[in-house]
Every structure is written in structure tokens, then in C-alpha cells.
Amino acid sequence: MHHSTEISTEAMLADLRRLVEIESPSRDLEALEESATAVAAILEQRLGGEAALLPGDAGTHVRWSGGGTPRVLVLGHHDTVFPKGTLAARPFRVADGHATGPGVFDMLGGLVQAVHGLAALDDLSGVEILVTADEEVGSGTSRALIEELALECGAVLVCEGSAEGGGLKTGRKGCGTFRLDIEGRAAHAGLEPAAGVNALVEAAHQVLAIAAMNRPEVGTTVTPTVATAGTSDNVVPARATVLVDVRVESSGEKDRVEAAFAALTPHLAGARLDVRGAVSRPPMPESAAAELFAMAQRLQPGIEGRSVGGGSDGNFTAALGVPTLDGLGAVGGGAHADHEYLVVDAMADRARLVGGLVTAIRDTPRN
């Protein structure tokens, strides 16, 4: 397969428009199947070969292989966080140097850039591409495949959007959600409040205990985010639920926080707790990115790297000890927000960076 080495921003924008205009909210299996089919068509059109559609319980993943011994996994996802109908309110457009529309930055732009960067290479042997359908909802159906391919390849390039200001992501916090269900006992608040066990009061004690797990000085944030309790203004609440967002930088902190949640005990007599959850994405240590980031700096001197709080599928591959570099996708911002945008002028450079990294990885003997 011989490819021209010119990277066309116009062609990238055309492919990006095609993907953005197929809405692909996580968990919408029909939409994700249509989106996966379009991703596969773009891969085949730009890179040749055949893309495989892998249907699953959370949507259809897409896999493409350049053949030969696997050396580098190019990883992305095609699901977005926006519900159907967002496109009508925020159609794809290019104006003032920015492309906007649902999913341009997270992460359809990065996906398109990577494909075009690879298309400019003469040889695609050793390249494996996986585009999953459930990254935004925890990668439950894709994690095993991601890990298997990462171990086979020995290097992972994640095409998620860049960090603020266009930096690459060289570290990520581990993250997860915990859920606390509290069972008390209902009673009439006026006639016999003492006969009840107030789940809301119990929840208040637990929220303070949970907030005390915070250790921002070592990068750990434990943030209660959603709470519900009670049924009526004259009934002692029988039930309460608290959701908690957790981010950690080290596996030691992952263990500490998980143990602290497991150790929560009721404060009120008669109350019962059910605690679920885990730090489901392990932290991505900066050490995992060091070698690949050094390559990126040689290819584009002055490019920055930073550690960020959000998680991606790179967390899984880095936790296996596989060299992983993240944030190689779109330069822009506003992930998951209405002002999401991609910087058009940066597209070709980032596409070339992915191609250059693939070549550099293949030229490095695998230890």
C-alpha cells in the first residue's frame, strides 16, 4: 500500500463532518452501529485493507490492522456524551479557525487526524487501530480487548483531545464512582419520629466522613456529587443515596480510598449501609509516557506534556506497564460542554505527529 505524503486539512474536515453528523451517544446501540460503520468506511478508504466491526452489549467497536508483528496500538473511541438532538442545536461548522459540533474535540477530531497521519506513511505494518464504543461510560465491554492489544503491541498512542493549550497528556489520575445506599426506617415525623431511623441524618454523617478522605496535597480528590433522600415532608426518610467522584494519582491512594469506603459504618442505631464502587480506572503514571513523550519532543520541539485529572482508556494500558502517550488528538477544548471546539490550523501538525511517532516506535528495537 503506497500513500501520498500530503496531509489535507480539507479532507480531514470532510471526514470529521461525516462523523459528527452521525450522532453517537454512548449506550444508543443503533446510533453506535451507524457511527462504527462510518468509522470503518473512513479507515478502509484512507488506509486500505478491511476494518472489522465488533458488536457488543454497549455498542459496536471497530478494529483495523496493518498486518505484520503488532508494534503500536492507536486507540480511540467514537461514542460521545451528547444526547441525540444535540446536532440540531449545535450543527457541525467551521468558522474563525475553529470547528464546532458535538464530539469534535472529544474525540472525533483526534480520530480523523490519526487516520490521516497514518495514511501519509508508506508502510502501515505493525499498526493496530481500535476505536471503541463505550469509553465515555467506563469501557466495560472494550477493556479486555484494549488490554490484550496493548500487551501485544507494546506501545499505545491515545488520540484523545490535548490538554489545555495543546499539551500532550503524560499522566492521568485514576478515577471511579462510589455509591452509598443507606437504609433507615420510615416513621411519621409528627406522631412518632423516634420510631424511625433517619436515613438523611445518617447520610449527613457519611458525607462528612467521605469528604474527610480528601487528600488534595497528594492529588487525591473525593467529592460527594449527588445525594437523594426522603419521600415527603412529614415522614422520617427511610432511604438515602450518595454518589461520590474519586480521583487519585497513585495506586497507594487507590488502595487507601477503597479501603476507607469499605470501612464505613453506620452512625445511627438501626441504619444500614451498602457501599459499592471502586477506582475503576487505575492511575496512568508519568513514567509510562516518558519514552514516547521524548520521541514526541524530538518530532515537535517545544511540545508540552502535563498530568491531568480526567481518565481515558490510556489508564488501563499504562497500568499494565505498556508505554502510553495520551492527548495526541485535537487541539481545542470544551470536552463534554456546549462550547466544545477544535483548532483547525493544528490538525495537520497533530496528524504528522501521530505518523512520526508510529515510525519512531517501529524503528526502535522492542526490548
mmCIF file of C-alpha atoms in Angstrom:
data_model
loop_
_atom_site.group_PDB
_atom_site.id
_atom_site.type_symbol
_atom_site.label_atom_id
_atom_site.label_comp_id
_atom_site.label_asym_id
_atom_site.label_seq_id
_atom_site.Cartn_x
_atom_site.Cartn_y
_atom_site.Cartn_z
ATOM 1 C CA MET A 1 0.000 0.000 0.000
ATOM 2 C CA HIS A 2 1.650 3.248 -1.067
ATOM 3 C CA HIS A 3 0.247 6.503 0.229
ATOM 4 C CA SER A 4 0.808 10.109 -0.724
ATOM 5 C CA THR A 5 2.577 12.062 1.996
ATOM 6 C CA GLU A 6 0.417 15.193 1.744
ATOM 7 C CA ILE A 7 -1.986 15.716 4.626
ATOM 8 C CA SER A 8 -5.033 17.715 3.590
ATOM 9 C CA THR A 9 -6.900 19.703 6.235
ATOM 10 C CA GLU A 10 -9.887 19.958 3.855
ATOM 11 C CA ALA A 11 -10.073 16.169 3.566
ATOM 12 C CA MET A 12 -9.793 15.829 7.356
ATOM 13 C CA LEU A 13 -12.632 18.312 7.893
ATOM 14 C CA ALA A 14 -14.801 16.393 5.401
ATOM 15 C CA ASP A 15 -14.250 13.149 7.332
ATOM 16 C CA LEU A 16 -14.824 14.951 10.630
ATOM 17 C CA ARG A 17 -18.112 16.395 9.381
ATOM 18 C CA ARG A 18 -19.213 12.916 8.328
ATOM 19 C CA LEU A 19 -18.609 11.524 11.814
ATOM 20 C CA VAL A 20 -20.023 14.488 13.750
ATOM 21 C CA GLU A 21 -23.222 14.426 11.696
ATOM 22 C CA ILE A 22 -23.902 10.841 12.763
ATOM 23 C CA GLU A 23 -24.828 11.340 16.397
ATOM 24 C CA SER A 24 -23.293 8.610 18.548
ATOM 25 C CA PRO A 25 -24.378 8.898 22.186
ATOM 26 C CA SER A 26 -22.997 6.172 24.462
ATOM 27 C CA ARG A 27 -25.473 3.293 25.035
ATOM 28 C CA ASP A 28 -27.517 4.076 21.880
ATOM 29 C CA LEU A 29 -26.766 0.807 20.079
ATOM 30 C CA GLU A 30 -28.383 1.725 16.778
ATOM 31 C CA ALA A 31 -26.621 5.088 16.576
ATOM 32 C CA LEU A 32 -23.297 3.492 17.561
ATOM 33 C CA GLU A 33 -23.662 0.852 14.870
ATOM 34 C CA GLU A 34 -24.195 3.550 12.232
ATOM 35 C CA SER A 35 -21.242 5.515 13.613
ATOM 36 C CA ALA A 36 -18.991 2.411 13.683
ATOM 37 C CA THR A 37 -19.884 1.659 10.068
ATOM 38 C CA ALA A 38 -18.821 5.192 9.068
ATOM 39 C CA VAL A 39 -15.551 4.902 11.058
ATOM 40 C CA ALA A 40 -14.825 1.580 9.324
ATOM 41 C CA ALA A 41 -15.542 3.104 5.901
ATOM 42 C CA ILE A 42 -13.168 6.014 6.565
ATOM 43 C CA LEU A 43 -10.430 3.621 7.752
ATOM 44 C CA GLU A 44 -10.789 1.474 4.630
ATOM 45 C CA GLN A 45 -10.955 4.480 2.298
ATOM 46 C CA ARG A 46 -7.906 6.213 3.801
ATOM 47 C CA LEU A 47 -5.735 3.239 4.792
ATOM 48 C CA GLY A 48 -6.884 0.373 2.573
ATOM 49 C CA GLY A 49 -7.424 -3.093 3.969
ATOM 50 C CA GLU A 50 -10.511 -4.147 5.860
ATOM 51 C CA ALA A 51 -11.904 -2.846 9.123
ATOM 52 C CA ALA A 52 -13.716 -5.303 11.382
ATOM 53 C CA LEU A 53 -16.948 -4.338 13.156
ATOM 54 C CA LEU A 54 -17.136 -5.875 16.643
ATOM 55 C CA PRO A 55 -20.694 -5.576 18.000
ATOM 56 C CA GLY A 56 -21.071 -5.701 21.784
ATOM 57 C CA ASP A 57 -23.572 -5.067 24.550
ATOM 58 C CA ALA A 58 -22.548 -1.399 24.727
ATOM 59 C CA GLY A 59 -22.183 -0.704 21.011
ATOM 60 C CA THR A 60 -20.009 -1.620 18.052
ATOM 61 C CA HIS A 61 -16.223 -1.308 18.227
ATOM 62 C CA VAL A 62 -14.034 -1.020 15.127
ATOM 63 C CA ARG A 63 -10.667 -2.707 14.628
ATOM 64 C CA TRP A 64 -8.161 -2.306 11.787
ATOM 65 C CA SER A 65 -4.794 -3.974 11.365
ATOM 66 C CA GLY A 66 -1.843 -3.067 9.153
ATOM 67 C CA GLY A 67 -0.527 -6.627 9.371
ATOM 68 C CA GLY A 68 2.890 -7.844 10.440
ATOM 69 C CA THR A 69 4.101 -8.006 14.026
ATOM 70 C CA PRO A 70 1.957 -5.645 16.171
ATOM 71 C CA ARG A 71 4.143 -2.731 17.328
ATOM 72 C CA VAL A 72 1.810 0.164 18.112
ATOM 73 C CA LEU A 73 -1.839 0.470 19.135
ATOM 74 C CA VAL A 74 -3.627 3.631 18.021
ATOM 75 C CA LEU A 75 -6.546 3.934 20.424
ATOM 76 C CA GLY A 76 -9.718 5.980 20.310
ATOM 77 C CA HIS A 77 -13.479 5.916 20.773
ATOM 78 C CA HIS A 78 -16.409 7.031 18.630
ATOM 79 C CA ASP A 79 -19.093 7.405 21.296
ATOM 80 C CA THR A 80 -19.913 10.894 22.560
ATOM 81 C CA VAL A 81 -21.569 12.208 25.725
ATOM 82 C CA PHE A 82 -24.201 14.241 23.900
ATOM 83 C CA PRO A 83 -27.804 13.025 23.590
ATOM 84 C CA LYS A 84 -29.477 12.727 20.200
ATOM 85 C CA GLY A 85 -30.792 16.085 19.067
ATOM 86 C CA THR A 86 -27.643 17.975 20.091
ATOM 87 C CA LEU A 87 -26.600 18.224 16.440
ATOM 88 C CA ALA A 88 -29.731 20.200 15.573
ATOM 89 C CA ALA A 89 -28.846 22.757 18.262
ATOM 90 C CA ARG A 90 -25.100 22.743 17.519
ATOM 91 C CA PRO A 91 -24.532 21.669 13.909
ATOM 92 C CA PHE A 92 -21.060 20.990 12.568
ATOM 93 C CA ARG A 93 -19.483 24.201 11.350
ATOM 94 C CA VAL A 94 -16.095 25.692 10.619
ATOM 95 C CA ALA A 95 -15.688 29.407 11.366
ATOM 96 C CA ASP A 96 -12.954 31.690 12.715
ATOM 97 C CA GLY A 97 -10.400 28.880 12.657
ATOM 98 C CA HIS A 98 -12.492 26.575 14.850
ATOM 99 C CA ALA A 99 -14.583 23.509 14.047
ATOM 100 C CA THR A 100 -17.574 23.074 16.358
ATOM 101 C CA GLY A 101 -20.262 20.442 16.823
ATOM 102 C CA PRO A 102 -20.916 17.529 19.204
ATOM 103 C CA GLY A 103 -17.801 15.383 19.612
ATOM 104 C CA VAL A 104 -15.324 17.437 17.525
ATOM 105 C CA PHE A 105 -12.833 17.658 20.404
ATOM 106 C CA ASP A 106 -13.811 14.531 22.365
ATOM 107 C CA MET A 107 -12.715 12.824 20.292
ATOM 108 C CA LEU A 108 -13.765 12.554 16.681
ATOM 109 C CA GLY A 109 -11.216 15.171 15.592
ATOM 110 C CA GLY A 110 -8.328 13.199 17.062
ATOM 111 C CA LEU A 111 -9.576 10.053 15.408
ATOM 112 C CA VAL A 112 -9.658 11.662 11.976
ATOM 113 C CA GLN A 113 -6.220 13.266 12.469
ATOM 114 C CA ALA A 114 -4.690 9.924 13.413
ATOM 115 C CA VAL A 115 -6.130 8.192 10.345
ATOM 116 C CA HIS A 116 -4.831 10.899 8.010
ATOM 117 C CA GLY A 117 -1.443 10.914 9.734
ATOM 118 C CA LEU A 118 -1.187 7.156 9.170
ATOM 119 C CA ALA A 119 -2.397 7.476 5.573
ATOM 120 C CA ALA A 120 0.669 9.609 4.822
ATOM 121 C CA LEU A 121 3.028 6.743 5.736
ATOM 122 C CA ASP A 122 4.364 4.386 3.065
ATOM 123 C CA ASP A 123 4.112 1.355 5.321
ATOM 124 C CA LEU A 124 1.476 0.532 7.921
ATOM 125 C CA SER A 125 2.784 -2.849 9.068
ATOM 126 C CA GLY A 126 2.723 -3.223 12.844
ATOM 127 C CA VAL A 127 -0.079 -0.667 13.260
ATOM 128 C CA GLU A 128 -3.215 -1.768 15.105
ATOM 129 C CA ILE A 129 -6.185 0.602 15.405
ATOM 130 C CA LEU A 130 -9.030 0.161 17.883
ATOM 131 C CA VAL A 131 -11.966 2.578 18.030
ATOM 132 C CA THR A 132 -14.337 1.674 20.861
ATOM 133 C CA ALA A 133 -17.999 2.472 21.524
ATOM 134 C CA ASP A 134 -18.130 2.730 25.316
ATOM 135 C CA GLU A 135 -15.219 4.856 26.567
ATOM 136 C CA GLU A 136 -17.497 7.582 27.932
ATOM 137 C CA VAL A 137 -19.360 5.032 30.082
ATOM 138 C CA GLY A 138 -16.348 3.213 31.542
ATOM 139 C CA SER A 139 -15.174 0.876 28.730
ATOM 140 C CA GLY A 140 -16.851 -2.161 30.283
ATOM 141 C CA THR A 141 -17.110 -4.123 27.020
ATOM 142 C CA SER A 142 -13.831 -2.953 25.466
ATOM 143 C CA ARG A 143 -11.328 -3.066 28.318
ATOM 144 C CA ALA A 144 -10.242 -6.689 27.827
ATOM 145 C CA LEU A 145 -9.612 -6.140 24.113
ATOM 146 C CA ILE A 146 -7.780 -2.854 24.766
ATOM 147 C CA GLU A 147 -5.507 -4.593 27.283
ATOM 148 C CA GLU A 148 -4.880 -7.596 25.032
ATOM 149 C CA LEU A 149 -3.902 -5.431 22.035
ATOM 150 C CA ALA A 150 -1.794 -3.103 24.192
ATOM 151 C CA LEU A 151 0.262 -6.011 25.543
ATOM 152 C CA GLU A 152 0.706 -7.439 22.037
ATOM 153 C CA CYS A 153 1.839 -4.096 20.603
ATOM 154 C CA GLY A 154 3.996 -2.816 23.464
ATOM 155 C CA ALA A 155 3.182 0.868 22.809
ATOM 156 C CA VAL A 156 -0.086 2.833 22.844
ATOM 157 C CA LEU A 157 -0.971 6.188 21.277
ATOM 158 C CA VAL A 158 -4.259 7.585 22.621
ATOM 159 C CA CYS A 159 -5.915 10.104 20.295
ATOM 160 C CA GLU A 160 -7.997 11.857 22.950
ATOM 161 C CA GLY A 161 -8.044 15.664 22.874
ATOM 162 C CA SER A 162 -4.960 17.537 24.016
ATOM 163 C CA ALA A 163 -4.502 19.152 27.396
ATOM 164 C CA GLU A 164 -5.157 22.873 27.887
ATOM 165 C CA GLY A 165 -3.002 24.860 25.452
ATOM 166 C CA GLY A 166 -2.302 21.861 23.227
ATOM 167 C CA GLY A 167 -0.106 19.856 25.594
ATOM 168 C CA LEU A 168 0.141 16.069 25.418
ATOM 169 C CA LYS A 169 -1.188 14.080 28.372
ATOM 170 C CA THR A 170 1.685 12.323 30.087
ATOM 171 C CA GLY A 171 -0.172 11.312 33.241
ATOM 172 C CA ARG A 172 -3.763 10.816 34.307
ATOM 173 C CA LYS A 173 -5.445 10.282 37.618
ATOM 174 C CA GLY A 174 -7.181 7.034 38.351
ATOM 175 C CA CYS A 175 -10.888 7.619 38.736
ATOM 176 C CA GLY A 176 -14.081 5.946 39.805
ATOM 177 C CA THR A 177 -17.514 6.459 41.285
ATOM 178 C CA PHE A 178 -18.707 5.137 44.623
ATOM 179 C CA ARG A 179 -22.343 4.725 45.594
ATOM 180 C CA LEU A 180 -23.601 4.635 49.145
ATOM 181 C CA ASP A 181 -27.140 3.336 49.753
ATOM 182 C CA ILE A 182 -28.476 3.993 53.219
ATOM 183 C CA GLU A 183 -31.455 2.210 54.687
ATOM 184 C CA GLY A 184 -33.194 3.662 57.696
ATOM 185 C CA ARG A 185 -36.801 3.229 58.834
ATOM 186 C CA ALA A 186 -39.764 5.432 57.960
ATOM 187 C CA ALA A 187 -41.982 6.901 60.664
ATOM 188 C CA HIS A 188 -44.432 9.790 60.934
ATOM 189 C CA ALA A 189 -42.364 12.907 61.629
ATOM 190 C CA GLY A 190 -45.063 14.389 63.886
ATOM 191 C CA LEU A 191 -46.582 11.400 65.691
ATOM 192 C CA GLU A 192 -43.599 9.147 66.386
ATOM 193 C CA PRO A 193 -40.310 10.400 64.920
ATOM 194 C CA ALA A 194 -38.366 8.363 67.468
ATOM 195 C CA ALA A 195 -39.752 5.147 65.931
ATOM 196 C CA GLY A 196 -37.897 5.966 62.728
ATOM 197 C CA VAL A 197 -34.254 5.751 61.713
ATOM 198 C CA ASN A 198 -33.458 8.895 59.722
ATOM 199 C CA ALA A 199 -31.547 7.909 56.590
ATOM 200 C CA LEU A 200 -30.920 11.568 55.748
ATOM 201 C CA VAL A 201 -29.226 12.232 59.087
ATOM 202 C CA GLU A 202 -27.173 9.056 58.563
ATOM 203 C CA ALA A 203 -26.264 10.298 55.079
ATOM 204 C CA ALA A 204 -25.075 13.616 56.551
ATOM 205 C CA HIS A 205 -22.671 11.788 58.872
ATOM 206 C CA GLN A 206 -21.415 9.611 55.999
ATOM 207 C CA VAL A 207 -20.915 12.566 53.627
ATOM 208 C CA LEU A 208 -18.672 14.260 56.186
ATOM 209 C CA ALA A 209 -16.723 11.024 56.739
ATOM 210 C CA ILE A 210 -16.329 10.626 52.967
ATOM 211 C CA ALA A 211 -15.252 14.246 52.435
ATOM 212 C CA ALA A 212 -12.547 13.693 55.070
ATOM 213 C CA MET A 213 -10.938 11.099 52.740
ATOM 214 C CA ASN A 214 -9.792 14.002 50.520
ATOM 215 C CA ARG A 215 -6.020 14.474 50.230
ATOM 216 C CA PRO A 216 -5.555 17.184 47.608
ATOM 217 C CA GLU A 217 -1.897 17.648 48.597
ATOM 218 C CA VAL A 218 -1.134 14.205 47.085
ATOM 219 C CA GLY A 219 -3.565 14.626 44.200
ATOM 220 C CA THR A 220 -6.483 12.736 45.731
ATOM 221 C CA THR A 221 -9.949 14.264 45.420
ATOM 222 C CA VAL A 222 -13.001 12.633 46.979
ATOM 223 C CA THR A 223 -16.071 14.640 46.005
ATOM 224 C CA PRO A 224 -19.653 13.810 47.010
ATOM 225 C CA THR A 225 -21.635 14.795 43.892
ATOM 226 C CA VAL A 226 -25.256 13.608 44.028
ATOM 227 C CA ALA A 227 -27.477 12.880 47.022
ATOM 228 C CA THR A 228 -31.123 11.883 47.287
ATOM 229 C CA ALA A 229 -33.201 11.184 50.370
ATOM 230 C CA GLY A 230 -36.731 11.103 51.657
ATOM 231 C CA THR A 231 -40.208 10.953 50.203
ATOM 232 C CA SER A 232 -42.371 13.523 51.945
ATOM 233 C CA ASP A 233 -42.033 16.491 54.267
ATOM 234 C CA ASN A 234 -43.748 14.739 57.185
ATOM 235 C CA VAL A 235 -42.036 11.350 57.019
ATOM 236 C CA VAL A 236 -38.706 10.338 58.576
ATOM 237 C CA PRO A 237 -36.642 9.361 55.475
ATOM 238 C CA ALA A 238 -36.189 5.606 55.117
ATOM 239 C CA ARG A 239 -33.674 5.764 52.308
ATOM 240 C CA ALA A 240 -30.836 7.915 51.044
ATOM 241 C CA THR A 241 -28.258 7.555 48.289
ATOM 242 C CA VAL A 242 -24.963 9.384 47.896
ATOM 243 C CA LEU A 243 -22.717 9.304 44.809
ATOM 244 C CA VAL A 244 -19.041 10.193 45.105
ATOM 245 C CA ASP A 245 -16.439 11.041 42.434
ATOM 246 C CA VAL A 246 -12.906 9.858 43.296
ATOM 247 C CA ARG A 247 -9.609 10.780 41.546
ATOM 248 C CA VAL A 248 -6.179 9.524 42.642
ATOM 249 C CA GLU A 249 -2.633 9.867 41.336
ATOM 250 C CA SER A 250 -1.090 6.728 42.833
ATOM 251 C CA SER A 251 -2.086 3.118 43.329
ATOM 252 C CA GLY A 252 -1.356 3.531 47.054
ATOM 253 C CA GLU A 253 -4.061 6.182 47.245
ATOM 254 C CA LYS A 254 -6.405 3.973 45.219
ATOM 255 C CA ASP A 255 -5.972 1.280 47.869
ATOM 256 C CA ARG A 256 -6.370 3.734 50.765
ATOM 257 C CA VAL A 257 -9.592 5.263 49.440
ATOM 258 C CA GLU A 258 -11.121 1.916 48.504
ATOM 259 C CA ALA A 259 -10.324 0.613 51.991
ATOM 260 C CA ALA A 260 -11.811 3.735 53.599
ATOM 261 C CA PHE A 261 -15.078 3.248 51.714
ATOM 262 C CA ALA A 262 -15.164 -0.427 52.685
ATOM 263 C CA ALA A 263 -14.670 0.556 56.335
ATOM 264 C CA LEU A 264 -17.619 2.994 56.533
ATOM 265 C CA THR A 265 -20.006 2.010 59.338
ATOM 266 C CA PRO A 266 -23.430 3.351 60.350
ATOM 267 C CA HIS A 267 -23.543 6.186 62.859
ATOM 268 C CA LEU A 268 -27.178 5.729 63.934
ATOM 269 C CA ALA A 269 -28.503 2.597 65.598
ATOM 270 C CA GLY A 270 -30.649 0.671 63.140
ATOM 271 C CA ALA A 271 -29.240 2.258 59.978
ATOM 272 C CA ARG A 272 -27.733 0.022 57.284
ATOM 273 C CA LEU A 273 -25.136 0.914 54.635
ATOM 274 C CA ASP A 274 -24.483 -0.649 51.260
ATOM 275 C CA VAL A 275 -21.276 0.643 49.648
ATOM 276 C CA ARG A 276 -20.407 -0.092 46.038
ATOM 277 C CA GLY A 277 -17.810 1.144 43.612
ATOM 278 C CA ALA A 278 -14.081 1.223 43.006
ATOM 279 C CA VAL A 279 -11.381 3.300 41.391
ATOM 280 C CA SER A 280 -12.243 1.525 38.147
ATOM 281 C CA ARG A 281 -9.643 3.311 36.004
ATOM 282 C CA PRO A 282 -6.191 2.901 37.570
ATOM 283 C CA PRO A 283 -3.861 5.912 37.570
ATOM 284 C CA MET A 284 -1.676 6.461 34.493
ATOM 285 C CA PRO A 285 1.767 7.264 35.930
ATOM 286 C CA GLU A 286 4.013 9.728 34.097
ATOM 287 C CA SER A 287 6.707 7.029 33.921
ATOM 288 C CA ALA A 288 4.564 5.163 31.360
ATOM 289 C CA ALA A 289 4.739 8.112 28.956
ATOM 290 C CA ALA A 290 8.378 9.138 29.415
ATOM 291 C CA GLU A 291 9.935 7.302 26.464
ATOM 292 C CA LEU A 292 7.140 8.125 23.984
ATOM 293 C CA PHE A 293 6.981 11.739 25.153
ATOM 294 C CA ALA A 294 10.726 12.096 24.498
ATOM 295 C CA MET A 295 10.073 10.874 20.934
ATOM 296 C CA ALA A 296 7.262 13.434 20.542
ATOM 297 C CA GLN A 297 9.586 16.217 21.727
ATOM 298 C CA ARG A 298 12.164 15.224 19.130
ATOM 299 C CA LEU A 299 9.457 15.311 16.424
ATOM 300 C CA GLN A 300 7.911 18.597 17.567
ATOM 301 C CA PRO A 301 10.346 20.533 19.768
ATOM 302 C CA GLY A 302 8.593 22.701 22.327
ATOM 303 C CA ILE A 303 5.531 20.457 22.687
ATOM 304 C CA GLU A 304 4.462 20.276 26.338
ATOM 305 C CA GLY A 305 3.333 17.368 28.470
ATOM 306 C CA ARG A 306 1.128 17.534 31.521
ATOM 307 C CA SER A 307 -0.646 15.379 34.039
ATOM 308 C CA VAL A 308 -4.430 15.757 34.064
ATOM 309 C CA GLY A 309 -7.318 14.728 36.290
ATOM 310 C CA GLY A 310 -9.553 13.102 33.689
ATOM 311 C CA GLY A 311 -9.371 9.423 32.773
ATOM 312 C CA SER A 312 -9.171 7.646 29.428
ATOM 313 C CA ASP A 313 -8.506 4.175 28.082
ATOM 314 C CA GLY A 314 -4.813 5.047 28.393
ATOM 315 C CA ASN A 315 -5.229 4.489 32.138
ATOM 316 C CA PHE A 316 -5.764 0.767 31.519
ATOM 317 C CA THR A 317 -2.803 0.328 29.192
ATOM 318 C CA ALA A 318 -0.405 2.354 31.358
ATOM 319 C CA ALA A 319 -1.420 0.340 34.420
ATOM 320 C CA LEU A 320 -0.237 -2.798 32.580
ATOM 321 C CA GLY A 321 3.193 -1.179 32.222
ATOM 322 C CA VAL A 322 2.754 -0.603 28.490
ATOM 323 C CA PRO A 323 4.306 2.700 27.323
ATOM 324 C CA THR A 324 1.331 5.014 26.698
ATOM 325 C CA LEU A 325 1.126 8.581 25.401
ATOM 326 C CA ASP A 326 -2.231 10.372 25.573
ATOM 327 C CA GLY A 327 -3.715 13.656 24.390
ATOM 328 C CA LEU A 328 -2.427 13.174 20.829
ATOM 329 C CA GLY A 329 -5.759 14.222 19.339
ATOM 330 C CA ALA A 330 -7.396 17.543 18.664
ATOM 331 C CA VAL A 331 -6.014 20.831 19.912
ATOM 332 C CA GLY A 332 -9.027 22.657 21.335
ATOM 333 C CA GLY A 333 -11.174 22.409 24.429
ATOM 334 C CA GLY A 334 -14.602 22.274 25.999
ATOM 335 C CA ALA A 335 -14.908 18.492 26.249
ATOM 336 C CA HIS A 336 -18.450 17.494 27.323
ATOM 337 C CA ALA A 337 -19.564 21.149 27.125
ATOM 338 C CA ASP A 338 -21.568 23.295 24.721
ATOM 339 C CA HIS A 339 -18.532 25.370 23.739
ATOM 340 C CA GLU A 340 -16.556 22.322 22.544
ATOM 341 C CA TYR A 341 -14.200 23.275 19.706
ATOM 342 C CA LEU A 342 -11.217 22.114 17.666
ATOM 343 C CA VAL A 343 -8.418 24.332 16.296
ATOM 344 C CA VAL A 344 -8.335 23.746 12.544
ATOM 345 C CA ASP A 345 -4.792 25.049 11.976
ATOM 346 C CA ALA A 346 -3.332 22.470 14.371
ATOM 347 C CA MET A 347 -4.879 19.440 12.624
ATOM 348 C CA ALA A 348 -2.143 18.731 10.085
ATOM 349 C CA ASP A 349 0.686 19.052 12.630
ATOM 350 C CA ARG A 350 -1.024 16.652 15.019
ATOM 351 C CA ALA A 351 -1.711 14.207 12.181
ATOM 352 C CA ARG A 352 2.016 14.324 11.268
ATOM 353 C CA LEU A 353 2.937 13.794 14.930
ATOM 354 C CA VAL A 354 0.963 10.531 15.078
ATOM 355 C CA GLY A 355 2.588 9.336 11.856
ATOM 356 C CA GLY A 356 6.027 10.337 13.106
ATOM 357 C CA LEU A 357 5.533 8.537 16.415
ATOM 358 C CA VAL A 358 4.432 5.347 14.655
ATOM 359 C CA THR A 359 7.579 5.438 12.512
ATOM 360 C CA ALA A 360 9.810 6.166 15.526
ATOM 361 C CA ILE A 361 8.256 3.332 17.563
ATOM 362 C CA ARG A 362 8.699 0.865 14.700
ATOM 363 C CA ASP A 363 12.336 1.921 14.268
ATOM 364 C CA THR A 364 13.074 1.284 17.958
ATOM 365 C CA PRO A 365 14.019 -2.308 18.825
ATOM 366 C CA ARG A 366 11.460 -3.742 21.228
ATOM 367 C CA ASN A 367 13.119 -4.829 24.446
#
